[in-house]
PDB file of C-alpha atoms in Angstrom:
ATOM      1  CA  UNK A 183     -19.324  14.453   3.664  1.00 64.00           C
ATOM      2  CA  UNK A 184     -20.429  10.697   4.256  1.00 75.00           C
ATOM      3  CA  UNK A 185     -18.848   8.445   6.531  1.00 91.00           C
ATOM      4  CA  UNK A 186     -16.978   5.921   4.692  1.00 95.00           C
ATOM      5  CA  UNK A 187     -16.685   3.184   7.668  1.00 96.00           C
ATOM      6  CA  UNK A 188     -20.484   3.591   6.475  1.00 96.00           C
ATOM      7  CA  UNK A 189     -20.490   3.303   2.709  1.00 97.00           C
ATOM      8  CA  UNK A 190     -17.728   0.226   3.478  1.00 98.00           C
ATOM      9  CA  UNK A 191     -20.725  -1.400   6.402  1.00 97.00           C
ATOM     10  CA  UNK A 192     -23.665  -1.062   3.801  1.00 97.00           C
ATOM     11  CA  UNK A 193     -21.273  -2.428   0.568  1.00 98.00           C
ATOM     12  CA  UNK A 194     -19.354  -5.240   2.629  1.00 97.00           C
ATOM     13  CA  UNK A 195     -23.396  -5.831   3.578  1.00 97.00           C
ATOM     14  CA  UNK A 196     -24.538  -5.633  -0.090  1.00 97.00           C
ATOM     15  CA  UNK A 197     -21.719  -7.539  -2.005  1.00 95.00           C
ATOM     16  CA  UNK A 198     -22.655 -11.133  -1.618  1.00 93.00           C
ATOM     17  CA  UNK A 199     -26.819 -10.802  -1.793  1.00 95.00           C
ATOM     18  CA  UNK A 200     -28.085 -11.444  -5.298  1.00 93.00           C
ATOM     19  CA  UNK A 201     -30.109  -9.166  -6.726  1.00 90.00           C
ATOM     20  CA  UNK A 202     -33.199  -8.864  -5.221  1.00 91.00           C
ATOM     21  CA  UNK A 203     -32.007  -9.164  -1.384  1.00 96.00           C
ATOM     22  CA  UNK A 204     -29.555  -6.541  -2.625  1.00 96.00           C
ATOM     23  CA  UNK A 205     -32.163  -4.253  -3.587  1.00 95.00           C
ATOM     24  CA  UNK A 206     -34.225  -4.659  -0.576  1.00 95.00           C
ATOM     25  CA  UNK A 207     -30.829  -4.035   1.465  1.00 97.00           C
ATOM     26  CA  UNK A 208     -29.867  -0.569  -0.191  1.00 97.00           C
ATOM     27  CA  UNK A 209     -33.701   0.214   0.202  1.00 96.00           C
ATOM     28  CA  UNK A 210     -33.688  -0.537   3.991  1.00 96.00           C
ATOM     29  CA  UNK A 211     -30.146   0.883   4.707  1.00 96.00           C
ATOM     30  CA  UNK A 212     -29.733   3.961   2.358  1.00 95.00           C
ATOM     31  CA  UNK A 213     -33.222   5.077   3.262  1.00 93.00           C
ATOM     32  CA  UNK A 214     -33.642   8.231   1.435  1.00 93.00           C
ATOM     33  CA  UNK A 215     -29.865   9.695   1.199  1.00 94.00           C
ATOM     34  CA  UNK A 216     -29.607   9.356  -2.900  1.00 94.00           C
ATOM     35  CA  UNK A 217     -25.908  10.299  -2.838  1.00 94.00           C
ATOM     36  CA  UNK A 218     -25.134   7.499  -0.562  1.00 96.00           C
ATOM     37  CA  UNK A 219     -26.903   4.763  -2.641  1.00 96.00           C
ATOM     38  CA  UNK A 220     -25.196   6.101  -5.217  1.00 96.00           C
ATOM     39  CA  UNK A 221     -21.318   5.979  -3.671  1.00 96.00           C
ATOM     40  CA  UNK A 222     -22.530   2.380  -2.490  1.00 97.00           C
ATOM     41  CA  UNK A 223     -24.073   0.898  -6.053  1.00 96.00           C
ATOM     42  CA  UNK A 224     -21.147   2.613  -7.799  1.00 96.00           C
ATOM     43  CA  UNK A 225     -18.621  -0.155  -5.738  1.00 97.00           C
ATOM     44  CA  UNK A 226     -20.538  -2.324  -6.552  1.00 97.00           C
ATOM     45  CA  UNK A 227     -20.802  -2.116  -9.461  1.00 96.00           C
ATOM     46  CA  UNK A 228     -17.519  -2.095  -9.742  1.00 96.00           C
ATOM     47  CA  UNK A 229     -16.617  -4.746  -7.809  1.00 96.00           C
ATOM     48  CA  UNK A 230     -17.023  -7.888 -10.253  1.00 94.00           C
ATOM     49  CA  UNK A 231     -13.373  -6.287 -11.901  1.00 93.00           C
ATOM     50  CA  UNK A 232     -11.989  -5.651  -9.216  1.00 93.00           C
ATOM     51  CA  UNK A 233      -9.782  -9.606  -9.816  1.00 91.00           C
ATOM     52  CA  UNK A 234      -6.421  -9.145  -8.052  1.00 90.00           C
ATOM     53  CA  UNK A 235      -6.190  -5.478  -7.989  1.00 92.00           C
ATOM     54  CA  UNK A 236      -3.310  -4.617  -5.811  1.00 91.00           C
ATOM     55  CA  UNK A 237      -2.987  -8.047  -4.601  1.00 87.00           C
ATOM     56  CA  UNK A 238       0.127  -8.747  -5.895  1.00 76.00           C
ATOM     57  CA  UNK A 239       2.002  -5.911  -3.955  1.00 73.00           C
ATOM     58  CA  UNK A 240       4.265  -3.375  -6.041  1.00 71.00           C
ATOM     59  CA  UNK A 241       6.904  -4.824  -3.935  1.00 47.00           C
ATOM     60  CA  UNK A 242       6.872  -8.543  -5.053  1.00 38.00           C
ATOM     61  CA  UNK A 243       4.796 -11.290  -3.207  1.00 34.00           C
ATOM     62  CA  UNK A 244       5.903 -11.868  -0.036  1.00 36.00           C
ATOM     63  CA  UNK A 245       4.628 -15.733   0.021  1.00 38.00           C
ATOM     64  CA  UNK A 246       7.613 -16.392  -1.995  1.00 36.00           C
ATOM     65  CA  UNK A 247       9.578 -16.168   1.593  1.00 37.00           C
ATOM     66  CA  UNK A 248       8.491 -19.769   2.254  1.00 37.00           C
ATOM     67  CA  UNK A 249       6.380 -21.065   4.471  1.00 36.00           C
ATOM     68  CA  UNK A 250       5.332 -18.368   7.158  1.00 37.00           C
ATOM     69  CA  UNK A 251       2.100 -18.534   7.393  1.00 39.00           C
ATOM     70  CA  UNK A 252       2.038 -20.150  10.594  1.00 35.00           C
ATOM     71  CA  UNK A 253       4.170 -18.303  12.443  1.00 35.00           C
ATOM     72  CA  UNK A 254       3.400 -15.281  14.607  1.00 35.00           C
ATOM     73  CA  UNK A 255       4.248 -11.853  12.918  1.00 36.00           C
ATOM     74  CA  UNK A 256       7.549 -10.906  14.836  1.00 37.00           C
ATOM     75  CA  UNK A 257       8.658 -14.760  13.558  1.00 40.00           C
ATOM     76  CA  UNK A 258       7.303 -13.880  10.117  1.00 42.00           C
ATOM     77  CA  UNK A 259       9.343 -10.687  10.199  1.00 45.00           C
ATOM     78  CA  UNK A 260      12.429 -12.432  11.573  1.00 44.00           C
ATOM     79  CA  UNK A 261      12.404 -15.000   8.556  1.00 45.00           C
ATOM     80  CA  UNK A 262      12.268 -12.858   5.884  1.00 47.00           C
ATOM     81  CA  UNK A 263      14.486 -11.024   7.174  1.00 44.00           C
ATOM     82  CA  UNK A 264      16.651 -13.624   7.378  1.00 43.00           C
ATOM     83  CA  UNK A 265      16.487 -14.329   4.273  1.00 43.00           C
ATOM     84  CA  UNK A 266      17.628 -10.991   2.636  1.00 43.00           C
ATOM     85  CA  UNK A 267      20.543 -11.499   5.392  1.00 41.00           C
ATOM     86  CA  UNK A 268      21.341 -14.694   3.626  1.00 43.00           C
ATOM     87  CA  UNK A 269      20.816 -12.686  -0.131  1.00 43.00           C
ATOM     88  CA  UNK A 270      23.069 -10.097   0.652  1.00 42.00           C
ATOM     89  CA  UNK A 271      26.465 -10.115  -0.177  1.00 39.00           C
TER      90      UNK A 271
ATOM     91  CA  UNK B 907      22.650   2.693  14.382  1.00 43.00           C
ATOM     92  CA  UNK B 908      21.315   3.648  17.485  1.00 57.00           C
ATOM     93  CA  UNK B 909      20.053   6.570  15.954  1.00 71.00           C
ATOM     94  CA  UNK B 910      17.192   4.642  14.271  1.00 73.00           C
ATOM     95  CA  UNK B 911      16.479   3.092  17.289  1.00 72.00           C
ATOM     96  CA  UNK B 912      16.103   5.929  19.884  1.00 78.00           C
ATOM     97  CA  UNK B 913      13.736   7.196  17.299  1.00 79.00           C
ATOM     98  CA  UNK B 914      11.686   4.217  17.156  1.00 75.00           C
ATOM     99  CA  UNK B 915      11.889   3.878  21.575  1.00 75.00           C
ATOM    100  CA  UNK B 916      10.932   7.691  21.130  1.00 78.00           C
ATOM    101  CA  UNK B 917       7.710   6.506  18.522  1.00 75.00           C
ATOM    102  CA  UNK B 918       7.257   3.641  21.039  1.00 73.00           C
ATOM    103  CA  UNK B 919       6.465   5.751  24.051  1.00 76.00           C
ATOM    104  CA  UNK B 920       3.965   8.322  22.868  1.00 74.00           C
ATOM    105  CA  UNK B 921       6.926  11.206  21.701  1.00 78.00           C
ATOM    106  CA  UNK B 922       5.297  12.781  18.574  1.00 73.00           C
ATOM    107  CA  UNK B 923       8.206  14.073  16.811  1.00 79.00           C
ATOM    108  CA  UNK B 924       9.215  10.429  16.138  1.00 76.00           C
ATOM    109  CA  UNK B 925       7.378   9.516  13.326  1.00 72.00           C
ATOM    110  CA  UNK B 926       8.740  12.907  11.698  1.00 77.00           C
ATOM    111  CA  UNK B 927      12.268  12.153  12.522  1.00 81.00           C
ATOM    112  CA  UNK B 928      12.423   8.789  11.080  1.00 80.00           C
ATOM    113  CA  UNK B 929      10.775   9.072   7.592  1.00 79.00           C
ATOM    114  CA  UNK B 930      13.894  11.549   6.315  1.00 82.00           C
ATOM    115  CA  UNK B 931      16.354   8.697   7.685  1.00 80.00           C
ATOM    116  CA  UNK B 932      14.129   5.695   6.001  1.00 80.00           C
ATOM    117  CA  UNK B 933      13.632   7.962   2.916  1.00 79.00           C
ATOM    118  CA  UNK B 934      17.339   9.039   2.621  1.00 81.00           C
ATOM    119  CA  UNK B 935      18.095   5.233   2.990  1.00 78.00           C
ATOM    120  CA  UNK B 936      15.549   3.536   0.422  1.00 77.00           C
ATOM    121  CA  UNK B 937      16.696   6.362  -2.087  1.00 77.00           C
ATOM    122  CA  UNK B 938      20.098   5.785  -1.523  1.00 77.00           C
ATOM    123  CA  UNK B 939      19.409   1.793  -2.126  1.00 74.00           C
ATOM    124  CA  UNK B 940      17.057   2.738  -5.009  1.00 71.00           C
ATOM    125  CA  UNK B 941      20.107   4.354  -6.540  1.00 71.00           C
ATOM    126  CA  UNK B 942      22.393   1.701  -6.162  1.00 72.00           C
ATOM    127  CA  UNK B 943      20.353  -1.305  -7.203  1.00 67.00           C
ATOM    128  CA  UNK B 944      19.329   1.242 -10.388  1.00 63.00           C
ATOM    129  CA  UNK B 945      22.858   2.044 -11.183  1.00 66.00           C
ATOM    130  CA  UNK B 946      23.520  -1.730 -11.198  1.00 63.00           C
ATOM    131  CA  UNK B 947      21.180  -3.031 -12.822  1.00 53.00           C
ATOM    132  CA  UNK B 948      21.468  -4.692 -16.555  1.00 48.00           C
ATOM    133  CA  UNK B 949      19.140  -3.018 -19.034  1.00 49.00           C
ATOM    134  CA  UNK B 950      15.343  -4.541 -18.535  1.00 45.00           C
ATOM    135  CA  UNK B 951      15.619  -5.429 -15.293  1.00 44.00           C
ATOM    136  CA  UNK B 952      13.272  -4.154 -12.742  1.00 50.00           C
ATOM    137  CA  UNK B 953      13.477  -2.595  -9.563  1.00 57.00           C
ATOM    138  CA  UNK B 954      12.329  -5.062  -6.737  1.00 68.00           C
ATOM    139  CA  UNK B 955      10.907  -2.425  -3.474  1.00 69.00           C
ATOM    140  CA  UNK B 956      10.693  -5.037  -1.207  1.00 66.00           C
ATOM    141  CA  UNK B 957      14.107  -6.351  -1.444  1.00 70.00           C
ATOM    142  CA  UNK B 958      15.167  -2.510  -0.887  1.00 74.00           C
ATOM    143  CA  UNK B 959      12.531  -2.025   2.275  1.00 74.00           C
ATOM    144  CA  UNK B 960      14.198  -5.141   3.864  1.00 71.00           C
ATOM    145  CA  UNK B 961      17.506  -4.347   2.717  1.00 73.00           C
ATOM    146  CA  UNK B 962      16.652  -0.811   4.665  1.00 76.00           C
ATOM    147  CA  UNK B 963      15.465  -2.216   7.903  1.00 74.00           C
ATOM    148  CA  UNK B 964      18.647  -4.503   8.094  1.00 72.00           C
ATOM    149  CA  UNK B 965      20.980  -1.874   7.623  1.00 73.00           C
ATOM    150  CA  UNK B 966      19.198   0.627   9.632  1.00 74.00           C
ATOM    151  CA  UNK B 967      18.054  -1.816  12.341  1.00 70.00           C
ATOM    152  CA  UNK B 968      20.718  -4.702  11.749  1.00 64.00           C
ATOM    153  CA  UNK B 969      21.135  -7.056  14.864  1.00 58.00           C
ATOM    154  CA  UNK B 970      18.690  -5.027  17.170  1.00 57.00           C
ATOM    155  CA  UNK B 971      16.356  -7.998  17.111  1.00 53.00           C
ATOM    156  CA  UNK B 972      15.543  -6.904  20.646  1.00 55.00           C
ATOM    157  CA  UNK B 973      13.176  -4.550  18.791  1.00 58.00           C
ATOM    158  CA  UNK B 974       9.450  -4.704  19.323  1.00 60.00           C
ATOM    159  CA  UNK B 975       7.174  -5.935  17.425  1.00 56.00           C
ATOM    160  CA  UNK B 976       5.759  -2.035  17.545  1.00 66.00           C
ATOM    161  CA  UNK B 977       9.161  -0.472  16.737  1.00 67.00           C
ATOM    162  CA  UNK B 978       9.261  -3.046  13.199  1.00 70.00           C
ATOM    163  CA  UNK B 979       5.461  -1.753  12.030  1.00 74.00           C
ATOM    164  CA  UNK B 980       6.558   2.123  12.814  1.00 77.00           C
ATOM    165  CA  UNK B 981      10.111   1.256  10.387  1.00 78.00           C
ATOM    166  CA  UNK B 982       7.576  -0.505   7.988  1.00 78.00           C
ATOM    167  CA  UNK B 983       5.434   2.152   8.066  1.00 81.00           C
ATOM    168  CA  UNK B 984       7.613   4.616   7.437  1.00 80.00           C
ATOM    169  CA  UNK B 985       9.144   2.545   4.710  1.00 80.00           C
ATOM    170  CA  UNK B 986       6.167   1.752   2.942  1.00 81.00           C
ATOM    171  CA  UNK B 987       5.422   6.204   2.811  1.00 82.00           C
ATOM    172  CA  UNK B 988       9.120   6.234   1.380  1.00 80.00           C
ATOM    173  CA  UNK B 989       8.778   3.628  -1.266  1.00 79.00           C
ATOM    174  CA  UNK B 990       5.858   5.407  -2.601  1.00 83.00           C
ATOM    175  CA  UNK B 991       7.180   8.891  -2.587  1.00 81.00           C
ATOM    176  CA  UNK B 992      10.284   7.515  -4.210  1.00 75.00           C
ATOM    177  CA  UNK B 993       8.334   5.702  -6.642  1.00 76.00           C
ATOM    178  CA  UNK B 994       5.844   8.666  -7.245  1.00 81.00           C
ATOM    179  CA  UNK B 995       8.922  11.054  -8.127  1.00 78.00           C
ATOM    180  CA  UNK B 996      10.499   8.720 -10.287  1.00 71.00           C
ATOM    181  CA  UNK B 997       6.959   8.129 -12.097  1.00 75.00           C
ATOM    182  CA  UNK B 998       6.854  11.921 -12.490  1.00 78.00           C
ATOM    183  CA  UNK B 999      10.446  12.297 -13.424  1.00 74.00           C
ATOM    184  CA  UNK B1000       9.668   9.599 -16.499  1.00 69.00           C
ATOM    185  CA  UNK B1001       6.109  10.435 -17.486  1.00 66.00           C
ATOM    186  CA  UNK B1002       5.126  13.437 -20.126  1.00 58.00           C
ATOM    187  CA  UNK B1003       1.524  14.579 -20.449  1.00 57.00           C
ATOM    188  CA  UNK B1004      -1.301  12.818 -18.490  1.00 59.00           C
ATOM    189  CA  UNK B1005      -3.560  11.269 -20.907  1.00 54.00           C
ATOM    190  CA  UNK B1006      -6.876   9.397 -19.792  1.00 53.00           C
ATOM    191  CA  UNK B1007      -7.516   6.515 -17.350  1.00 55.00           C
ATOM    192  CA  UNK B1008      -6.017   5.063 -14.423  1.00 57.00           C
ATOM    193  CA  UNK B1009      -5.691   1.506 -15.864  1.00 54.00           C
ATOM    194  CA  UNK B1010      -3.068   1.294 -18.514  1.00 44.00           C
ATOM    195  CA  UNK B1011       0.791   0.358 -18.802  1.00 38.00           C
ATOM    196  CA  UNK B1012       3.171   2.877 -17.916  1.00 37.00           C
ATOM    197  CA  UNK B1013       6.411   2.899 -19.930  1.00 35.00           C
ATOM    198  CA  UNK B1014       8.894   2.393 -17.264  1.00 36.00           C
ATOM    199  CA  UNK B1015      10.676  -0.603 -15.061  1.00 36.00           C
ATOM    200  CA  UNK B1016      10.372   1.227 -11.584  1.00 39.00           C
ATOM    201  CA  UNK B1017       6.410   1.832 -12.580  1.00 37.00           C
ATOM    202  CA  UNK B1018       5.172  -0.856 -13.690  1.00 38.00           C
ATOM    203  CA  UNK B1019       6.222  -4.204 -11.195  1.00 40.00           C
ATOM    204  CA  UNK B1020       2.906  -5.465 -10.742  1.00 41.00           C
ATOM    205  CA  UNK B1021       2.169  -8.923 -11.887  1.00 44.00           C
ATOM    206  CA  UNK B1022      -1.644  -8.517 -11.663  1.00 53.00           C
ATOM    207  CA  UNK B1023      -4.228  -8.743 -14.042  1.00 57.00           C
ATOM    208  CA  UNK B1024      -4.150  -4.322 -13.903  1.00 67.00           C
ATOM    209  CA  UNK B1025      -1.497  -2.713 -15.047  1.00 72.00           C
ATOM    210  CA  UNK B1026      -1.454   0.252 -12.658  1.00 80.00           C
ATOM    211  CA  UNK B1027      -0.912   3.992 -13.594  1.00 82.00           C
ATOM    212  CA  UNK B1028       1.113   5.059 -10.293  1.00 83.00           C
ATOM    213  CA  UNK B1029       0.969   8.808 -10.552  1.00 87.00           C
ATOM    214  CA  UNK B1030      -3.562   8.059 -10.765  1.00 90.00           C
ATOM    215  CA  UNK B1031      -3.086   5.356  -8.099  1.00 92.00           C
ATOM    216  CA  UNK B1032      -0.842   7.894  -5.966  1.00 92.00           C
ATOM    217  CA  UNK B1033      -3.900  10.614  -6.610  1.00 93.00           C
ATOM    218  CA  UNK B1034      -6.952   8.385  -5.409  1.00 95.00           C
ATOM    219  CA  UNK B1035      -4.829   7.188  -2.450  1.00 95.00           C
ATOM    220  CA  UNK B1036      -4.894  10.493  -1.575  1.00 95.00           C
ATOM    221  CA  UNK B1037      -8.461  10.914  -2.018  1.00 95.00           C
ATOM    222  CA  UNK B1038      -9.146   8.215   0.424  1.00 97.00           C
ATOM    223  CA  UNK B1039      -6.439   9.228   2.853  1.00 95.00           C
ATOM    224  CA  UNK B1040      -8.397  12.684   3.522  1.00 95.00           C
ATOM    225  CA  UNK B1041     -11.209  10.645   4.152  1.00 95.00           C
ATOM    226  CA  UNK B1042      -9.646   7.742   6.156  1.00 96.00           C
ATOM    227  CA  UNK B1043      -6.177   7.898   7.367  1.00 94.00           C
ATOM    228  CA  UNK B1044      -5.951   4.283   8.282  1.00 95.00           C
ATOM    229  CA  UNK B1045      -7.173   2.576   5.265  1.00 97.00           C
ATOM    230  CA  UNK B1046      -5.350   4.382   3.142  1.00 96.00           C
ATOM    231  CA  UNK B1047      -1.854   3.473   5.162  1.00 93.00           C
ATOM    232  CA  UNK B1048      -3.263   0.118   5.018  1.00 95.00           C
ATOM    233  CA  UNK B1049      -3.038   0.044   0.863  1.00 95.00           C
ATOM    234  CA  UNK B1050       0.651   1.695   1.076  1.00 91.00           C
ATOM    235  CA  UNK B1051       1.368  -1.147   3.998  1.00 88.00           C
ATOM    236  CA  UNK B1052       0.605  -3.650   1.401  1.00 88.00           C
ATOM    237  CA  UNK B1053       0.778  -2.238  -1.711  1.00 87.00           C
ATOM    238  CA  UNK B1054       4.190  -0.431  -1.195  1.00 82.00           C
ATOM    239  CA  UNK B1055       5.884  -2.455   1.831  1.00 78.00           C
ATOM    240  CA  UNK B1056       4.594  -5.787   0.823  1.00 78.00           C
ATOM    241  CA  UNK B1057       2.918  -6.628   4.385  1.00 82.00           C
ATOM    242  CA  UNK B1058       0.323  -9.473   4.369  1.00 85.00           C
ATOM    243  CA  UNK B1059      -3.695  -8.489   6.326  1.00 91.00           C
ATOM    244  CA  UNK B1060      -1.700  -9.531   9.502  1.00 89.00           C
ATOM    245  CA  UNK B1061       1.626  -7.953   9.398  1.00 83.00           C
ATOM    246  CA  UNK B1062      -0.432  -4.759   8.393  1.00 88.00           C
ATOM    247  CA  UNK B1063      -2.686  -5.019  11.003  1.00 91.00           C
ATOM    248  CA  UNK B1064       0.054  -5.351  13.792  1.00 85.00           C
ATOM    249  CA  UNK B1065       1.527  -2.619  12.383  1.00 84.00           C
ATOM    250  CA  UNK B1066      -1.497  -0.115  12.344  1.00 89.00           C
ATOM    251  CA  UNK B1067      -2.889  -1.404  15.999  1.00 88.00           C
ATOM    252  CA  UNK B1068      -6.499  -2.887  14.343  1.00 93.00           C
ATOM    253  CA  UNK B1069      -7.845  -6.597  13.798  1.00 96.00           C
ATOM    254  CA  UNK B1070      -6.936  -8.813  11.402  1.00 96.00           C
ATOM    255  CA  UNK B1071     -10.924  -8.723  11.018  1.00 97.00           C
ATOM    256  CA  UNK B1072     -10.631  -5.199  11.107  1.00 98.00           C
ATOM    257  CA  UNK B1073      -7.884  -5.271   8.291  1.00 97.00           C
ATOM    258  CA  UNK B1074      -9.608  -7.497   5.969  1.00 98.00           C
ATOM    259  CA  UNK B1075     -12.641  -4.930   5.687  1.00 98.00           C
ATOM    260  CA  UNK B1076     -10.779  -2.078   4.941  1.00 98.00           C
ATOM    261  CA  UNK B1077      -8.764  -3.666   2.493  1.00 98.00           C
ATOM    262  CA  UNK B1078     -11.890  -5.225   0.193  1.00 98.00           C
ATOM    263  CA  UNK B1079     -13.523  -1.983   0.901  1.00 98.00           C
ATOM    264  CA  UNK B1080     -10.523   0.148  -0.490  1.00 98.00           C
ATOM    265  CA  UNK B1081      -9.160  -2.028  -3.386  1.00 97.00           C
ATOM    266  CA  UNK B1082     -13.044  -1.500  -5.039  1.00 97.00           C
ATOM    267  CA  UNK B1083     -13.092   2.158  -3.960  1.00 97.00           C
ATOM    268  CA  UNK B1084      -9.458   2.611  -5.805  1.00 97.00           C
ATOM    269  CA  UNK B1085     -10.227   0.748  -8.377  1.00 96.00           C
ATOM    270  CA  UNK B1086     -13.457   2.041  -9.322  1.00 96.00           C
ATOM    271  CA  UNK B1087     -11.461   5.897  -9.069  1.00 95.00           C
ATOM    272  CA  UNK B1088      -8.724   4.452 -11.520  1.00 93.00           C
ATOM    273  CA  UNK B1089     -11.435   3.023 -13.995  1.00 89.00           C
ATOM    274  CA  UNK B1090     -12.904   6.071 -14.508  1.00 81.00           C
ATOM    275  CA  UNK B1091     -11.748   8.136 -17.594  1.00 70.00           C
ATOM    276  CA  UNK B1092     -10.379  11.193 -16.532  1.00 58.00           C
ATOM    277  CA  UNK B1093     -12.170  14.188 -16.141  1.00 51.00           C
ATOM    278  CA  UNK B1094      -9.698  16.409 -17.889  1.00 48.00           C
ATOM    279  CA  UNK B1095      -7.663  14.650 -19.793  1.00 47.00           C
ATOM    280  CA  UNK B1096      -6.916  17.454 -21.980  1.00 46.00           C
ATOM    281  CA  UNK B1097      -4.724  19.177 -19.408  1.00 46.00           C
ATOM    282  CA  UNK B1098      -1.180  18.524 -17.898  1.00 49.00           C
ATOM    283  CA  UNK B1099      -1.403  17.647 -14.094  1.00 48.00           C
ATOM    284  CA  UNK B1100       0.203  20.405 -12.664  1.00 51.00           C
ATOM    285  CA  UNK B1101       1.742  18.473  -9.642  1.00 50.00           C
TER     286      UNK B1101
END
C-alpha cells in the first residue's frame, strides 16, 4: 500500500505548478511507480472542484462566535463557550 | 460531574481505558440532546451539532474551567466521533436504497446542514472517511474535528498534538482525497449497502 503522507508531499508539491513544471515534477518524483502517479494526478485533477468542500463544518461556522481569532485556543474555547452559557436557558 | 473529569485526568496521564470510557458518556449525552432539541423543534427546522457539542461539554464539564487545554481536545474529540455516529444512524434510519454518487441532496434536516457549494451524502462521506482512517488515523480525526465538532486548523491541531502547519496539510490533502472518493459514481449502485 502507498504511503499517503507521500501521495499528500508530491500533490501539496504539484498543486500550484502550471502545467509543464507539473509534469516535470510527477516525472522527477513518481519515478517509475505508475500507481502512484496515478493516486497523485487523480487529486489533482480533482482539485479545481474541490470550492468549499467541508469548509463550512456540518456543525455551523464557528466564526459566527465573534471575534476570536486572536485569542489563544483555551480563550477561544472559553468564549464560545460562553456564549452557549449565555444561549441557554 | 466529576465523573467526566477523572476520565479526562485518567486520558491526561497516559491511562488507556480513558478514551473508551468517555465516548459512551459523550455519546449517551449528545443523543440525549439530539433528542431533545429534535422533539422540540418546529417542522423545517434543522438540527444545529455544534450548539449540541457545546451544550455537551457545559453540562458534562460545566464550571471545571480548571480543565486543560488537553482534557477540552480529548471531550472534543470524543464529541466530534459521537456527532458523527449519531448523525450516521440517523442518516441510515431515514435513507432507503443507495443510489449513485456521493454528491447529491439527501432528503432530511439532520443530513443535510451544510451551507457549501456540495451538498454532502453523509452515509458516502461516512464510507470514504473510513477509507482514509485505515490509512491515516490522524487525518481522518482531523476531518471529523472539523467537519463534525466545528474546530478551526488551530483548535484541531491542539487537540490532535500536531502543527498548525502540520494541520493545514492534512486538511487540503484530505478534503481533495474525499472529495474526489464522493465524485465518483458508485461502483455498484445497483445494490443495497448492506451496513
Amino acid at each position: 500500500m502507498i504511503d499517503v503522507s507521500k501521495i499528500e508531499q508530491i500533490f501539496l508539491g504539484a498543486v500550484s505548478l502550471d502545467q509543464a513544471e507539473r509534469s516535470e515534477y510527477l516525472d522527477s518524483h513518481c519515478g517509475s511507480d505508475g500507481e502512484l502517479r496515478q493516486r497523485v494526478e487523480a487529486l489533482l485533477a480533482a482539485q479545481p472542484d474541490v470550492g468549499d468542500f467541508l469548509e463550512p463544518p456540518i456543525t455551523g461556522n464557528t466564526q459566527d462566535f465573534g471575534q476570536t481569532k486572536d485569542h489563544p485556543i483555551g480563550m477561544v474555547v472559553a468564549i464560545r463557550f460562553e456564549y452557549y452559557e449565555r444561549q441557554m436557558p | 460531574m466529576t465523573d467526566i473529569t477523572h476520565i479526562l485526568n485518567a486520558i491526561d496521564s497516559g491511562d488507556p481505558q480513558g478514551s473508551a470510557d468517555l465516548l459512551p458518556l459523550v455519546y449517551a449525552e449528545l443523543r440525549r440532546l439530539a433528542a431533545a432539541r429534535l422533539a422540540g423543534e418546529k417542522p423545517g427546522q434543522t438540527l444545529e451539532p455544534t450548539g449540541l457539542v457545546h451544550e455537551a461539554y457545559l453540562r458534562l464539564i460545566g464550571n471545571h474551567r480548571e480543565l486543560k487545554w488537553d482534557g477540552r481536545g480529548h471531550f472534543f474529540a470524543s464529541a466530534a466521533e459521537a456527532m458523527r455516529r449519531i448523525l450516521i444512524e440517523n442518516a441510515r434510519r431515514k435513507q432507503g436504497p443507495r443510489r449513485g454518487g456521493g454528491l447529491r441532496r439527501v432528503d432530511a434536516n439532520i443530513d443535510q446542514l451544510s451551507a457549501s457549494d456540495h451538498d454532502i451524502d453523509l452515509l458516502d462521506l461516512n464510507e470514504a472517511l473510513e477509507q482514509l482512517a485505515a490509512e491515516s488515523p490522524v487525518r481522518a480525526e482531523l476531518v471529523k474535528l472539523r467537519y463534525f465538532a466545528g474546530l478551526t486548523i488551530p483548535e484541531a491541531a491542539a487537540a490532535l498534538g500536531i502543527s498548525v502547519a502540520t494541520a493545514e496539510r492534512y486538511w487540503a490533502f484530505a478534503r481533495v482525497r474525499l472529495y474526489a472518493a464522493l465524485a465518483e459514481p458508485r461502483k455498484n449502485s445497483e445494490n443495497i449497502d448492506p451496513d
